[in-house]
């Protein structure tokens, strides 16, 4: 069996992505071979490519994918040829037509979730589940701020927060993205390029600020997040779409109202088998109940990943992006 897969030999822009076709060995003990039906694009993929999250070079690419098991190695329990599965890592290598992967990294897919939907949402929806329900423990009635509310993770986060009864304030850059965020359930929209996000957030909340700020942007929104979050509120920094926040004087958290700040990683919330099973079950139930809907804004051929990366980083995408092998 052959596979076509992406690698990068040096960090840099989208142009460093290369494609190689090679023979794929049989799966080893504990592994299965997956034929990918769809591959998810995530901002974290650009962090690996740019060296923000270092990876040994040359490095494979991608975390999120869905497909069908076509071979099973020794000592694999609970999975068989023909099973439909998805993964969000932590090992890289999702940008491929076929791959071998440890069975412990797989999630079984319900029949109601097709490959494109799974590849578009599993990493992002599990991120939302972990950060909204287990990290922030958001309660009904809480005002919350979601930066980049029309992004792939942002739209799922807005839907989830609306479902549990939070008052959702979302930031966007355009009318089209404002419409997407409103359709997802955002109660208030802030055009961050035209308005003072923190001041507008304080206005919406009667001067109190939000209970939780979800910030996937990083350095350029750090000060805004500090100023928009109310006394004893929580700032969850979960991404670096702009750049890492960098060094922080923790004393500023006291000055801004005894704030809490965390930089969680999804994998730490999906570490133990029981956590993985419970978290994924909650996600699929939210889709089954209609509380979550996938928003696939654009698709590209798998080998057009460089263009997809460029469009993602330049803000041309809305919702999730899926690569089709």
Coordinates of N, CA and C in Angstrom, one line a residue, residues 101-214:
X101 N -1.3 4.4 12.8 CA -1.5 5.2 14.0 C -1.8 4.3 15.2
X102 N -1.4 4.6 16.4 CA -1.7 3.8 17.5 C -3.2 3.8 17.8
X103 N -3.8 2.6 18.1 CA -5.2 2.5 18.3 C -5.7 3.4 19.5
X104 N -4.8 3.6 20.4 CA -5.2 4.4 21.6 C -5.5 5.9 21.3
X105 N -5.1 6.3 20.1 CA -5.4 7.7 19.6 C -6.7 7.8 18.9
X106 N -7.5 6.8 18.8 CA -8.6 6.8 17.9 C -9.9 7.0 18.7
X107 N -10.9 7.6 18.0 CA -12.3 7.7 18.5 C -13.2 7.0 17.5
X108 N -14.0 6.2 17.9 CA -15.0 5.5 17.0 C -16.1 6.6 16.6
X109 N -16.4 6.6 15.3 CA -17.4 7.5 14.8 C -18.8 6.9 14.8
X110 N -19.8 7.7 15.3 CA -21.2 7.3 15.1 C -21.6 7.3 13.7
X111 N -22.6 6.5 13.3 CA -23.0 6.5 11.9 C -23.5 7.8 11.4
X112 N -24.0 8.7 12.3 CA -24.6 9.9 11.9 C -23.6 11.0 11.6
X113 N -22.3 10.7 11.8 CA -21.2 11.7 11.6 C -20.4 11.2 10.4
X114 N -20.4 11.9 9.3 CA -19.6 11.5 8.1 C -18.1 12.0 8.3
X115 N -17.3 11.5 7.4 CA -15.9 11.8 7.5 C -15.5 13.3 7.5
X116 N -16.2 14.0 6.6 CA -15.9 15.5 6.5 C -16.3 16.2 7.8
X117 N -17.4 15.8 8.3 CA -17.9 16.5 9.6 C -16.9 16.1 10.7
X118 N -16.5 14.9 10.8 CA -15.6 14.4 11.9 C -14.3 15.2 11.8
X119 N -13.7 15.2 10.5 CA -12.4 15.9 10.3 C -12.5 17.4 10.6
X120 N -13.7 17.9 10.4 CA -13.9 19.4 10.6 C -14.0 19.7 12.0
X121 N -14.5 18.8 12.9 CA -14.9 19.2 14.2 C -14.3 18.5 15.4
X122 N -13.7 17.3 15.2 CA -13.4 16.5 16.4 C -12.4 17.2 17.3
X123 N -11.3 17.8 16.7 CA -10.3 18.5 17.6 C -11.0 19.7 18.2
X124 N -11.7 20.5 17.3 CA -12.2 21.7 17.8 C -13.3 21.5 18.8
X125 N -14.2 20.6 18.5 CA -15.4 20.4 19.4 C -14.9 19.8 20.8
X126 N -13.9 18.9 20.7 CA -13.4 18.4 22.0 C -12.6 19.5 22.8
X127 N -12.0 20.4 22.0 CA -11.4 21.6 22.7 C -12.4 22.4 23.4
X128 N -13.6 22.6 22.7 CA -14.6 23.4 23.3 C -15.2 22.7 24.5
X129 N -15.5 21.4 24.4 CA -16.0 20.6 25.5 C -15.1 20.8 26.7
X130 N -13.8 20.6 26.5 CA -12.8 20.6 27.7 C -12.7 22.0 28.3
X131 N -12.7 23.0 27.5 CA -12.4 24.3 28.0 C -13.6 25.0 28.6
X132 N -14.8 24.8 28.0 CA -16.0 25.4 28.5 C -16.5 24.6 29.7
X133 N -16.6 23.3 29.6 CA -17.2 22.5 30.7 C -16.3 22.1 31.8
X134 N -15.1 21.8 31.5 CA -14.2 21.3 32.5 C -13.1 22.2 33.0
X135 N -12.7 23.2 32.1 CA -11.8 24.2 32.5 C -12.5 25.4 33.1
X136 N -13.3 26.1 32.3 CA -14.0 27.3 32.8 C -15.2 27.0 33.7
X137 N -15.8 25.8 33.4 CA -17.1 25.4 34.1 C -18.1 26.5 34.1
X138 N -18.4 26.9 32.8 CA -19.3 28.1 32.6 C -20.7 27.7 33.0
X139 N -21.4 28.6 33.6 CA -22.7 28.4 34.1 C -23.7 29.3 33.3
X140 N -25.0 28.8 33.3 CA -26.0 29.6 32.7 C -26.1 31.0 33.3
X141 N -26.3 32.0 32.4 CA -26.3 33.4 32.8 C -25.0 34.1 32.8
X142 N -23.9 33.4 32.8 CA -22.6 34.1 32.8 C -22.4 34.9 31.5
X143 N -21.9 36.1 31.5 CA -21.4 36.8 30.3 C -20.0 36.3 30.0
X144 N -19.8 35.9 28.7 CA -18.5 35.4 28.3 C -18.1 36.1 27.0
X145 N -16.8 36.2 26.8 CA -16.3 36.8 25.6 C -15.5 35.8 24.8
X146 N -15.9 35.7 23.5 CA -15.2 34.8 22.6 C -14.5 35.6 21.5
X147 N -13.2 35.6 21.5 CA -12.4 36.3 20.4 C -12.5 35.4 19.2
X148 N -12.6 36.0 18.0 CA -12.6 35.3 16.7 C -13.8 34.3 16.7
X149 N -15.0 34.9 17.0 CA -16.2 34.1 17.1 C -16.7 33.4 15.9
X150 N -16.2 33.8 14.7 CA -16.6 33.2 13.4 C -15.5 32.2 12.9
X151 N -14.5 32.0 13.7 CA -13.5 31.0 13.3 C -14.0 29.6 13.5
X152 N -13.3 28.6 13.1 CA -13.8 27.2 13.2 C -14.0 26.8 14.7
X153 N -13.1 27.1 15.6 CA -13.4 26.8 17.0 C -14.4 27.8 17.6
X154 N -14.3 29.0 17.2 CA -15.2 30.0 17.7 C -16.6 29.7 17.5
X155 N -17.0 29.3 16.3 CA -18.4 29.0 16.0 C -18.9 27.8 16.8
X156 N -18.1 26.8 17.0 CA -18.5 25.7 17.9 C -18.6 26.2 19.3
X157 N -17.7 27.0 19.8 CA -17.7 27.5 21.1 C -19.0 28.4 21.4
X158 N -19.3 29.2 20.4 CA -20.5 30.1 20.5 C -21.8 29.2 20.7
X159 N -21.9 28.2 19.8 CA -23.0 27.3 19.9 C -23.1 26.6 21.2
X160 N -22.0 26.1 21.7 CA -21.9 25.4 23.0 C -22.4 26.3 24.1
X161 N -21.8 27.5 24.2 CA -22.1 28.4 25.2 C -23.5 28.9 25.2
X162 N -24.1 29.1 24.0 CA -25.5 29.5 23.9 C -26.4 28.3 24.4
X163 N -26.0 27.1 24.1 CA -26.8 25.9 24.5 C -26.9 25.8 26.0
X164 N -25.8 26.1 26.7 CA -25.8 26.0 28.2 C -26.3 27.2 28.9
X165 N -26.7 28.3 28.1 CA -27.3 29.4 28.7 C -26.4 30.6 29.0
X166 N -25.2 30.6 28.5 CA -24.3 31.8 28.7 C -24.7 32.9 27.8
X167 N -24.4 34.2 28.2 CA -24.6 35.4 27.4 C -23.3 35.6 26.6
X168 N -23.4 35.4 25.3 CA -22.2 35.3 24.5 C -21.9 36.6 23.7
X169 N -20.7 37.1 23.9 CA -20.2 38.3 23.2 C -19.1 37.8 22.3
X170 N -19.2 38.0 21.0 CA -18.3 37.5 20.0 C -17.6 38.7 19.3
X171 N -16.3 38.6 19.0 CA -15.6 39.5 18.2 C -15.4 39.0 16.8
X172 N -15.6 39.9 15.8 CA -15.5 39.5 14.4 C -14.8 40.6 13.6
X173 N -14.5 40.4 12.3 CA -13.8 41.4 11.5 C -14.7 41.9 10.3
X174 N -15.8 41.2 10.1 CA -16.6 41.6 8.9 C -18.1 41.3 9.1
X175 N -18.9 41.8 8.2 CA -20.3 41.6 8.3 C -20.6 40.1 8.0
X176 N -19.9 39.5 7.1 CA -20.2 38.1 6.9 C -19.9 37.2 8.1
X177 N -18.8 37.5 8.8 CA -18.4 36.8 10.0 C -19.4 37.1 11.1
X178 N -19.9 38.4 11.2 CA -20.9 38.7 12.2 C -22.1 37.9 12.0
X179 N -22.6 37.7 10.7 CA -23.7 36.9 10.5 C -23.5 35.5 10.9
X180 N -22.3 34.9 10.6 CA -22.1 33.5 11.0 C -22.1 33.4 12.5
X181 N -21.5 34.4 13.2 CA -21.5 34.3 14.7 C -22.9 34.4 15.3
X182 N -23.7 35.3 14.7 CA -25.1 35.5 15.2 C -25.9 34.2 14.9
X183 N -25.7 33.6 13.8 CA -26.4 32.4 13.5 C -26.0 31.3 14.4
X184 N -24.8 31.3 14.9 CA -24.3 30.3 15.9 C -24.9 30.5 17.2
X185 N -25.4 31.8 17.5 CA -26.0 32.0 18.8 C -25.4 33.2 19.6
X186 N -24.4 33.9 19.0 CA -23.9 35.1 19.7 C -25.0 36.1 20.0
X187 N -25.0 36.6 21.2 CA -26.0 37.6 21.6 C -25.5 39.0 21.3
X188 N -24.2 39.2 21.3 CA -23.7 40.6 21.0 C -22.5 40.4 20.1
X189 N -22.3 41.3 19.1 CA -21.2 41.3 18.2 C -20.4 42.5 18.3
X190 N -19.1 42.4 18.4 CA -18.1 43.5 18.4 C -17.2 43.4 17.2
X191 N -17.2 44.4 16.4 CA -16.2 44.5 15.3 C -14.9 45.0 15.8
X192 N -14.0 44.1 16.0 CA -12.8 44.4 16.8 C -11.9 45.4 16.0
X193 N -12.0 45.5 14.7 CA -11.2 46.4 14.0 C -11.7 47.9 14.0
X194 N -13.0 48.0 14.4 CA -13.6 49.3 14.4 C -14.0 49.8 15.8
X195 N -14.1 48.9 16.8 CA -14.5 49.2 18.1 C -13.5 48.9 19.1
X196 N -13.5 49.5 20.3 CA -12.7 49.1 21.4 C -13.4 48.0 22.1
X197 N -12.8 46.8 21.9 CA -13.5 45.6 22.3 C -13.7 45.6 23.9
X198 N -12.7 45.9 24.6 CA -12.8 45.9 26.1 C -13.9 46.9 26.5
X199 N -13.8 48.1 26.0 CA -14.8 49.1 26.4 C -16.2 48.7 26.0
X200 N -16.4 48.2 24.8 CA -17.7 47.7 24.4 C -18.2 46.5 25.3
X201 N -17.3 45.7 25.6 CA -17.6 44.5 26.5 C -18.1 45.0 27.9
X202 N -17.4 46.0 28.4 CA -17.8 46.6 29.7 C -19.2 47.3 29.6
X203 N -19.4 47.9 28.4 CA -20.7 48.5 28.2 C -21.8 47.5 28.2
X204 N -21.6 46.4 27.5 CA -22.6 45.4 27.4 C -22.9 44.7 28.7
X205 N -21.9 44.6 29.6 CA -22.0 44.0 30.9 C -22.3 44.9 32.0
X206 N -22.7 46.1 31.7 CA -23.0 47.1 32.7 C -21.8 47.5 33.6
X207 N -20.6 47.4 33.0 CA -19.4 47.8 33.6 C -18.7 46.7 34.4
X208 N -19.3 45.5 34.5 CA -18.8 44.5 35.3 C -17.7 43.7 34.6
X209 N -17.7 43.6 33.3 CA -16.8 42.7 32.5 C -17.3 41.3 32.5
X210 N -16.7 40.4 31.7 CA -17.2 39.1 31.6 C -16.6 38.1 32.6
X211 N -17.3 37.0 32.8 CA -16.8 36.0 33.8 C -15.7 35.2 33.2
X212 N -15.7 35.0 31.9 CA -14.7 34.2 31.2 C -14.4 34.8 29.8
X213 N -13.1 34.9 29.5 CA -12.7 35.3 28.2 C -12.0 34.1 27.5
X214 N -12.4 33.7 26.3 CA -11.8 32.7 25.5 C -11.0 33.3 24.4

